[in-house]
PDB file of C-alpha atoms and ligand atoms in Angstrom:
ATOM      1  CA  MET A  22     -32.168 -26.931  88.231  1.00 85.00           C
ATOM      2  CA  ASP A  23     -29.843 -24.295  86.735  1.00 94.00           C
ATOM      3  CA  ALA A  24     -30.849 -22.553  83.503  1.00 97.00           C
ATOM      4  CA  LYS A  25     -28.470 -23.105  80.572  1.00 98.00           C
ATOM      5  CA  PRO A  26     -27.449 -20.814  77.722  1.00 98.00           C
ATOM      6  CA  CYS A  27     -28.781 -21.743  74.254  1.00 98.00           C
ATOM      7  CA  LYS A  28     -25.200 -22.205  73.051  1.00 97.00           C
ATOM      8  CA  LEU A  29     -24.824 -25.325  75.218  1.00 98.00           C
ATOM      9  CA  SER A  30     -27.493 -27.113  73.175  1.00 98.00           C
ATOM     10  CA  ARG A  31     -26.197 -25.888  69.812  1.00 98.00           C
ATOM     11  CA  CYS A  32     -25.575 -28.741  67.347  1.00 98.00           C
ATOM     12  CA  VAL A  33     -24.223 -28.547  63.810  1.00 98.00           C
ATOM     13  CA  LYS A  34     -24.591 -31.354  61.300  1.00 96.00           C
ATOM     14  CA  ALA A  35     -23.306 -31.148  57.712  1.00 96.00           C
ATOM     15  CA  ASN A  36     -23.928 -33.655  54.908  1.00 93.00           C
ATOM     16  CA  VAL A  37     -23.286 -33.810  51.169  1.00 96.00           C
ATOM     17  CA  VAL A  38     -26.448 -34.537  49.201  1.00 96.00           C
ATOM     18  CA  LEU A  39     -25.995 -37.862  47.380  1.00 95.00           C
ATOM     19  CA  PRO A  40     -28.207 -39.408  44.648  1.00 94.00           C
ATOM     20  CA  PRO A  41     -30.047 -41.758  47.074  1.00 93.00           C
ATOM     21  CA  ASP A  42     -31.124 -38.659  49.061  1.00 92.00           C
ATOM     22  CA  THR A  43     -32.931 -37.199  46.060  1.00 93.00           C
ATOM     23  CA  GLN A  44     -36.122 -37.689  44.078  1.00 89.00           C
ATOM     24  CA  HIS A  45     -36.681 -37.633  40.306  1.00 89.00           C
ATOM     25  CA  HIS A  46     -36.050 -33.855  40.126  1.00 86.00           C
ATOM     26  CA  HIS A  47     -32.517 -34.602  41.427  1.00 88.00           C
ATOM     27  CA  THR A  48     -33.147 -32.472  44.468  1.00 92.00           C
ATOM     28  CA  LEU A  49     -33.185 -33.477  48.135  1.00 93.00           C
ATOM     29  CA  PHE A  50     -36.268 -35.403  49.298  1.00 94.00           C
ATOM     30  CA  GLY A  51     -38.353 -33.430  51.807  1.00 93.00           C
ATOM     31  CA  GLY A  52     -38.617 -36.588  53.899  1.00 94.00           C
ATOM     32  CA  ARG A  53     -34.832 -37.022  53.974  1.00 94.00           C
ATOM     33  CA  LEU A  54     -34.424 -33.431  55.123  1.00 95.00           C
ATOM     34  CA  MET A  55     -37.054 -34.010  57.826  1.00 96.00           C
ATOM     35  CA  GLN A  56     -35.081 -37.021  59.025  1.00 96.00           C
ATOM     36  CA  LEU A  57     -31.918 -34.908  59.296  1.00 96.00           C
ATOM     37  CA  ILE A  58     -33.909 -32.208  61.106  1.00 97.00           C
ATOM     38  CA  ASP A  59     -35.275 -34.720  63.612  1.00 97.00           C
ATOM     39  CA  GLU A  60     -31.814 -36.213  64.220  1.00 97.00           C
ATOM     40  CA  VAL A  61     -30.194 -32.874  64.966  1.00 98.00           C
ATOM     41  CA  ALA A  62     -33.166 -31.699  67.050  1.00 98.00           C
ATOM     42  CA  VAL A  63     -32.976 -34.746  69.321  1.00 98.00           C
ATOM     43  CA  LEU A  64     -29.227 -34.238  69.765  1.00 98.00           C
ATOM     44  CA  SER A  65     -29.769 -30.627  70.707  1.00 98.00           C
ATOM     45  CA  ALA A  66     -32.588 -31.355  73.175  1.00 98.00           C
ATOM     46  CA  THR A  67     -30.593 -34.171  74.783  1.00 98.00           C
ATOM     47  CA  ARG A  68     -27.598 -31.866  75.217  1.00 98.00           C
ATOM     48  CA  HIS A  69     -29.850 -29.380  76.987  1.00 98.00           C
ATOM     49  CA  ALA A  70     -31.767 -31.824  79.182  1.00 98.00           C
ATOM     50  CA  ARG A  71     -29.056 -34.474  79.648  1.00 98.00           C
ATOM     51  CA  LYS A  72     -31.964 -36.943  79.585  1.00 97.00           C
ATOM     52  CA  PRO A  73     -33.376 -39.141  76.813  1.00 98.00           C
ATOM     53  CA  CYS A  74     -35.679 -37.039  74.617  1.00 98.00           C
ATOM     54  CA  VAL A  75     -38.487 -37.874  72.193  1.00 98.00           C
ATOM     55  CA  THR A  76     -40.093 -35.775  69.495  1.00 97.00           C
ATOM     56  CA  ALA A  77     -43.606 -34.784  70.545  1.00 95.00           C
ATOM     57  CA  SER A  78     -44.351 -32.779  67.408  1.00 93.00           C
ATOM     58  CA  THR A  79     -42.868 -31.307  64.296  1.00 92.00           C
ATOM     59  CA  ASP A  80     -44.388 -27.900  64.691  1.00 86.00           C
ATOM     60  CA  SER A  81     -43.463 -26.522  61.306  1.00 84.00           C
ATOM     61  CA  VAL A  82     -41.089 -27.143  58.452  1.00 89.00           C
ATOM     62  CA  ASP A  83     -40.910 -24.606  55.654  1.00 88.00           C
ATOM     63  CA  PHE A  84     -39.013 -25.791  52.588  1.00 90.00           C
ATOM     64  CA  LEU A  85     -37.672 -22.571  51.116  1.00 92.00           C
ATOM     65  CA  SER A  86     -35.408 -23.667  48.258  1.00 91.00           C
ATOM     66  CA  PRO A  87     -34.439 -26.949  46.558  1.00 91.00           C
ATOM     67  CA  VAL A  88     -31.115 -28.590  47.391  1.00 94.00           C
ATOM     68  CA  ARG A  89     -29.274 -30.260  44.497  1.00 94.00           C
ATOM     69  CA  VAL A  90     -27.093 -33.370  44.335  1.00 95.00           C
ATOM     70  CA  GLY A  91     -23.529 -32.400  45.285  1.00 95.00           C
ATOM     71  CA  ASP A  92     -24.626 -29.448  47.431  1.00 96.00           C
ATOM     72  CA  SER A  93     -23.911 -29.587  51.137  1.00 97.00           C
ATOM     73  CA  ILE A  94     -26.722 -29.220  53.628  1.00 97.00           C
ATOM     74  CA  CYS A  95     -25.777 -27.864  57.030  1.00 97.00           C
ATOM     75  CA  LEU A  96     -28.246 -27.946  59.919  1.00 98.00           C
ATOM     76  CA  VAL A  97     -27.856 -25.824  63.028  1.00 98.00           C
ATOM     77  CA  ALA A  98     -30.157 -26.532  65.978  1.00 98.00           C
ATOM     78  CA  TYR A  99     -30.558 -25.221  69.502  1.00 98.00           C
ATOM     79  CA  VAL A 100     -33.142 -25.123  72.266  1.00 98.00           C
ATOM     80  CA  THR A 101     -34.890 -21.763  72.129  1.00 98.00           C
ATOM     81  CA  TRP A 102     -37.421 -22.106  74.950  1.00 98.00           C
ATOM     82  CA  THR A 103     -38.663 -24.589  77.500  1.00 98.00           C
ATOM     83  CA  SER A 104     -41.801 -25.241  79.437  1.00 97.00           C
ATOM     84  CA  ARG A 105     -41.911 -27.803  82.270  1.00 97.00           C
ATOM     85  CA  THR A 106     -40.833 -30.972  80.431  1.00 98.00           C
ATOM     86  CA  SER A 107     -40.896 -29.838  76.798  1.00 98.00           C
ATOM     87  CA  MET A 108     -38.354 -27.939  74.751  1.00 98.00           C
ATOM     88  CA  GLU A 109     -38.778 -25.933  71.579  1.00 98.00           C
ATOM     89  CA  VAL A 110     -35.875 -26.561  69.202  1.00 98.00           C
ATOM     90  CA  PHE A 111     -35.182 -24.294  66.226  1.00 98.00           C
ATOM     91  CA  ILE A 112     -33.418 -25.808  63.237  1.00 98.00           C
ATOM     92  CA  ARG A 113     -31.984 -23.815  60.327  1.00 97.00           C
ATOM     93  CA  SER A 114     -30.915 -25.820  57.256  1.00 97.00           C
ATOM     94  CA  THR A 115     -28.521 -24.051  54.892  1.00 97.00           C
ATOM     95  CA  ALA A 116     -27.641 -25.399  51.463  1.00 97.00           C
ATOM     96  CA  GLU A 117     -24.300 -24.584  49.875  1.00 97.00           C
ATOM     97  CA  ASP A 118     -23.184 -24.975  46.263  1.00 96.00           C
ATOM     98  CA  LEU A 119     -19.762 -26.402  47.031  1.00 97.00           C
ATOM     99  CA  MET A 120     -18.341 -25.268  43.662  1.00 97.00           C
ATOM    100  CA  THR A 121     -19.261 -21.595  44.040  1.00 97.00           C
ATOM    101  CA  GLY A 122     -19.735 -21.205  47.788  1.00 97.00           C
ATOM    102  CA  GLU A 123     -23.219 -19.725  47.262  1.00 97.00           C
ATOM    103  CA  ARG A 124     -25.357 -20.370  50.355  1.00 97.00           C
ATOM    104  CA  ARG A 125     -29.101 -20.184  50.844  1.00 96.00           C
ATOM    105  CA  ILE A 126     -31.533 -21.135  53.580  1.00 96.00           C
ATOM    106  CA  ALA A 127     -33.216 -24.377  52.491  1.00 95.00           C
ATOM    107  CA  ALA A 128     -35.554 -24.775  55.446  1.00 95.00           C
ATOM    108  CA  VAL A 129     -36.429 -23.442  58.866  1.00 96.00           C
ATOM    109  CA  SER A 130     -38.276 -25.533  61.384  1.00 96.00           C
ATOM    110  CA  PHE A 131     -39.438 -25.857  64.971  1.00 96.00           C
ATOM    111  CA  GLN A 132     -39.806 -29.142  66.814  1.00 97.00           C
ATOM    112  CA  THR A 133     -41.073 -29.886  70.316  1.00 97.00           C
ATOM    113  CA  LEU A 134     -39.115 -32.489  72.231  1.00 98.00           C
ATOM    114  CA  VAL A 135     -39.898 -33.924  75.642  1.00 98.00           C
ATOM    115  CA  ALA A 136     -37.386 -35.288  78.151  1.00 98.00           C
ATOM    116  CA  ILE A 137     -38.388 -38.650  79.591  1.00 98.00           C
ATOM    117  CA  ASP A 138     -37.333 -40.994  82.373  1.00 97.00           C
ATOM    118  CA  ASP A 139     -36.674 -44.747  82.136  1.00 96.00           C
ATOM    119  CA  ASN A 140     -40.426 -45.400  82.085  1.00 97.00           C
ATOM    120  CA  GLY A 141     -41.097 -42.950  79.250  1.00 97.00           C
ATOM    121  CA  LYS A 142     -42.683 -40.408  81.626  1.00 98.00           C
ATOM    122  CA  PRO A 143     -41.983 -36.703  81.009  1.00 98.00           C
ATOM    123  CA  VAL A 144     -39.444 -35.132  83.401  1.00 98.00           C
ATOM    124  CA  PRO A 145     -38.590 -31.453  84.067  1.00 98.00           C
ATOM    125  CA  VAL A 146     -35.908 -29.712  82.014  1.00 98.00           C
ATOM    126  CA  PRO A 147     -33.722 -26.670  82.774  1.00 98.00           C
ATOM    127  CA  GLU A 148     -34.793 -23.262  81.433  1.00 98.00           C
ATOM    128  CA  VAL A 149     -32.752 -21.586  78.703  1.00 98.00           C
ATOM    129  CA  ILE A 150     -30.803 -18.329  78.785  1.00 98.00           C
ATOM    130  CA  PRO A 151     -30.885 -16.545  75.419  1.00 98.00           C
ATOM    131  CA  GLU A 152     -27.755 -14.482  74.690  1.00 98.00           C
ATOM    132  CA  THR A 153     -27.568 -13.468  71.025  1.00 97.00           C
ATOM    133  CA  GLU A 154     -30.073 -11.225  69.226  1.00 98.00           C
ATOM    134  CA  GLU A 155     -31.474 -14.227  67.331  1.00 97.00           C
ATOM    135  CA  GLU A 156     -31.789 -16.314  70.512  1.00 98.00           C
ATOM    136  CA  GLU A 157     -33.537 -13.455  72.295  1.00 98.00           C
ATOM    137  CA  TYR A 158     -35.949 -12.955  69.405  1.00 98.00           C
ATOM    138  CA  LEU A 159     -36.837 -16.667  69.267  1.00 98.00           C
ATOM    139  CA  PHE A 160     -37.136 -16.835  73.081  1.00 98.00           C
ATOM    140  CA  ARG A 161     -39.424 -13.777  73.187  1.00 98.00           C
ATOM    141  CA  THR A 162     -41.721 -15.082  70.443  1.00 98.00           C
ATOM    142  CA  ALA A 163     -41.831 -18.688  71.720  1.00 97.00           C
ATOM    143  CA  PRO A 164     -44.861 -18.304  74.047  1.00 97.00           C
ATOM    144  CA  MET A 165     -47.017 -17.314  71.045  1.00 96.00           C
ATOM    145  CA  ARG A 166     -45.898 -20.428  69.170  1.00 96.00           C
ATOM    146  CA  ALA A 167     -46.619 -22.501  72.280  1.00 95.00           C
ATOM    147  CA  ILE A 168     -50.206 -21.171  72.313  1.00 95.00           C
ATOM    148  CA  SER A 169     -50.642 -22.195  68.647  1.00 94.00           C
ATOM    149  CA  ARG A 170     -49.249 -25.659  69.428  1.00 92.00           C
ATOM    150  CA  LYS A 171     -51.648 -26.069  72.335  1.00 93.00           C
ATOM    151  CA  LYS A 172     -54.582 -25.064  70.095  1.00 95.00           C
ATOM    152  CA  HIS A 173     -53.399 -27.470  67.392  1.00 92.00           C
ATOM    153  CA  ARG A 174     -53.090 -30.261  69.975  1.00 92.00           C
ATOM    154  CA  GLU A 175     -56.671 -29.651  71.167  1.00 95.00           C
ATOM    155  CA  GLU A 176     -57.927 -29.660  67.561  1.00 95.00           C
ATOM    156  CA  THR A 177     -56.085 -32.934  66.901  1.00 93.00           C
ATOM    157  CA  LYS A 178     -57.659 -34.478  70.000  1.00 93.00           C
ATOM    158  CA  GLU A 179     -61.111 -33.386  68.826  1.00 95.00           C
ATOM    159  CA  LEU A 180     -60.415 -34.750  65.324  1.00 94.00           C
ATOM    160  CA  ILE A 181     -59.389 -38.128  66.729  1.00 93.00           C
ATOM    161  CA  GLU A 182     -62.493 -38.283  68.941  1.00 92.00           C
ATOM    162  CA  THR A 183     -64.729 -37.422  65.966  1.00 90.00           C
ATOM    163  CA  LEU A 184     -63.073 -39.958  63.651  1.00 87.00           C
ATOM    164  CA  THR A 185     -63.274 -42.631  66.359  1.00 87.00           C
ATOM    165  CA  TYR A 186     -66.981 -41.894  66.800  1.00 84.00           C
ATOM    166  CA  ILE A 187     -67.671 -41.985  63.033  1.00 82.00           C
ATOM    167  CA  ASN A 188     -65.704 -45.187  62.548  1.00 79.00           C
ATOM    168  CA  THR A 189     -67.433 -46.852  65.478  1.00 81.00           C
ATOM    169  CA  ASN A 190     -70.983 -45.793  64.668  1.00 77.00           C
ATOM    170  CA  HIS A 191     -71.282 -44.819  61.007  1.00 70.00           C
ATOM    171  CA  LEU A 192     -68.986 -46.997  58.936  1.00 65.00           C
ATOM    172  CA  ASP A 193     -69.611 -46.509  55.235  1.00 66.00           C
ATOM    173  CA  VAL A 194     -69.339 -49.363  52.762  1.00 60.00           C
ATOM    174  CA  ASN A 195     -65.793 -48.562  51.620  1.00 63.00           C
ATOM    175  CA  GLU A 196     -64.532 -48.439  55.170  1.00 66.00           C
ATOM    176  CA  GLN A 197     -66.262 -51.699  55.983  1.00 59.00           C
ATOM    177  CA  LEU A 198     -64.701 -53.314  52.929  1.00 59.00           C
ATOM    178  CA  TYR A 199     -61.249 -51.744  53.014  1.00 63.00           C
ATOM    179  CA  GLY A 200     -60.571 -49.500  56.004  1.00 64.00           C
ATOM    180  CA  VAL A 201     -61.416 -51.871  58.793  1.00 56.00           C
ATOM    181  CA  VAL A 202     -60.583 -55.143  57.060  1.00 49.00           C
ATOM    182  CA  THR A 203     -57.176 -54.028  55.760  1.00 49.00           C
ATOM    183  CA  GLY A 204     -56.432 -51.152  58.154  1.00 48.00           C
TER     184      GLY A 204
HETATM  185  C1  ACO B 537     -36.516 -38.652  68.328  1.00 58.02           C
HETATM  186  C2  ACO B 537     -37.690 -39.460  67.882  1.00 58.02           C
HETATM  187  O1  ACO B 537     -37.908 -39.597  66.749  1.00 58.02           O
HETATM  188  S1  ACO B 537     -38.676 -40.163  69.087  1.00 58.02           S
HETATM  189  C3  ACO B 537     -39.910 -41.064  68.207  1.00 58.02           C
HETATM  190  C4  ACO B 537     -41.105 -40.251  67.913  1.00 58.02           C
HETATM  191  N1  ACO B 537     -41.721 -39.758  69.120  1.00 58.02           N
HETATM  192  C5  ACO B 537     -42.429 -40.569  69.955  1.00 58.02           C
HETATM  193  O2  ACO B 537     -42.562 -41.765  69.774  1.00 58.02           O
HETATM  194  C6  ACO B 537     -43.070 -39.899  71.137  1.00 58.02           C
HETATM  195  C7  ACO B 537     -44.435 -40.520  71.419  1.00 58.02           C
HETATM  196  N2  ACO B 537     -45.160 -39.715  72.401  1.00 58.02           N
HETATM  197  C8  ACO B 537     -44.920 -39.859  73.743  1.00 58.02           C
HETATM  198  O3  ACO B 537     -44.129 -40.673  74.175  1.00 58.02           O
HETATM  199  C9  ACO B 537     -45.728 -38.962  74.666  1.00 58.02           C
HETATM  200  O4  ACO B 537     -46.867 -38.484  73.982  1.00 58.02           O
HETATM  201  C10 ACO B 537     -44.873 -37.754  75.178  1.00 58.02           C
HETATM  202  C11 ACO B 537     -43.706 -38.248  76.033  1.00 58.02           C
HETATM  203  C12 ACO B 537     -44.341 -36.887  74.037  1.00 58.02           C
HETATM  204  C13 ACO B 537     -45.787 -36.822  76.032  1.00 58.02           C
HETATM  205  O5  ACO B 537     -46.325 -37.643  77.044  1.00 58.02           O
HETATM  206  P1  ACO B 537     -47.742 -37.324  77.711  1.00 58.02           P
HETATM  207  O6  ACO B 537     -48.080 -38.449  78.575  1.00 58.02           O
HETATM  208  O7  ACO B 537     -48.691 -36.852  76.662  1.00 58.02           O
HETATM  209  O8  ACO B 537     -47.330 -36.172  78.671  1.00 58.02           O
HETATM  210  P2  ACO B 537     -47.995 -34.765  78.966  1.00 58.02           P
HETATM  211  O9  ACO B 537     -49.394 -34.609  78.459  1.00 58.02           O
HETATM  212  O10 ACO B 537     -47.736 -34.549  80.436  1.00 58.02           O
HETATM  213  O11 ACO B 537     -47.075 -33.785  78.147  1.00 58.02           O
HETATM  214  C14 ACO B 537     -45.734 -33.602  78.500  1.00 58.02           C
HETATM  215  C15 ACO B 537     -45.224 -32.386  77.784  1.00 58.02           C
HETATM  216  O12 ACO B 537     -45.226 -32.634  76.381  1.00 58.02           O
HETATM  217  C16 ACO B 537     -45.946 -31.622  75.711  1.00 58.02           C
HETATM  218  N3  ACO B 537     -46.595 -32.251  74.575  1.00 58.02           N
HETATM  219  C17 ACO B 537     -47.215 -33.450  74.559  1.00 58.02           C
HETATM  220  N4  ACO B 537     -47.682 -33.699  73.323  1.00 58.02           N
HETATM  221  C18 ACO B 537     -47.348 -32.646  72.562  1.00 58.02           C
HETATM  222  C19 ACO B 537     -47.543 -32.324  71.202  1.00 58.02           C
HETATM  223  N5  ACO B 537     -48.205 -33.114  70.363  1.00 58.02           N
HETATM  224  N6  ACO B 537     -47.047 -31.155  70.749  1.00 58.02           N
HETATM  225  C20 ACO B 537     -46.379 -30.327  71.569  1.00 58.02           C
HETATM  226  N7  ACO B 537     -46.150 -30.582  72.873  1.00 58.02           N
HETATM  227  C21 ACO B 537     -46.641 -31.726  73.359  1.00 58.02           C
HETATM  228  C22 ACO B 537     -46.935 -31.107  76.738  1.00 58.02           C
HETATM  229  O13 ACO B 537     -47.359 -29.803  76.420  1.00 58.02           O
HETATM  230  C23 ACO B 537     -46.096 -31.155  77.994  1.00 58.02           C
HETATM  231  O14 ACO B 537     -45.233 -30.038  78.013  1.00 58.02           O
HETATM  232  P3  ACO B 537     -44.800 -29.299  79.410  1.00 58.02           P
HETATM  233  O15 ACO B 537     -44.544 -30.355  80.441  1.00 58.02           O
HETATM  234  O16 ACO B 537     -43.537 -28.597  79.043  1.00 58.02           O
HETATM  235  O17 ACO B 537     -45.902 -28.392  79.765  1.00 58.02           O
END
């Protein structure tokens, strides 16, 4: 499978922030921005893999500045690094005051997407070839982020096992009344 340059997975998505996208502070909902991030990340990963892709994890989203109604929000995403079947996608979200042209980074995020076959089983993806300074920096630092993700995944597994054990063997009264009955 031939490696592909990051630019082949590059996706750009621009939206104007409308009132339904905002909360009572009249700024963009974090959840709405996360939806846009996920949409552009899946496009980017699919362009790279040319296979259906699913989000395995949202590794990090840092909300750096609020985005107001009437501003534009432009997301740029590309695959920065791959392992066997998973891809790290970097997404930069830039807000622009359309009246003044002032731009600021609203969020930066990393997502992990996995290419799958018709049965939902992970399938191998091509490697990436970084070309620009930014791509090379993100490519070089990706293995460290992958180690953190692996550690986080192991901690999540342990958490789930512990919670399953507690809920199976030591239900407290509230859980018996509400958690299990309603959950
Ligand atoms: C675009 C969307 O919104 S899709 C909807 C939301 N997403 C989903 O519903 C996905 C649900 N999850 C799944 O289908 C599965 O857990 C999958 C496909 C992500 C992984 O399947 P698994 O059977 O766990 O496969 P497996 O353990 O072999 O992992 C496959 C790869 O995913 C990576 N991976 C799996 N889970 C995670 C995770 N939580 N975080 C980061 N990477 C992960 C593994 O490291 C592995 O990478 P590699 O092959 O590059 O080394």
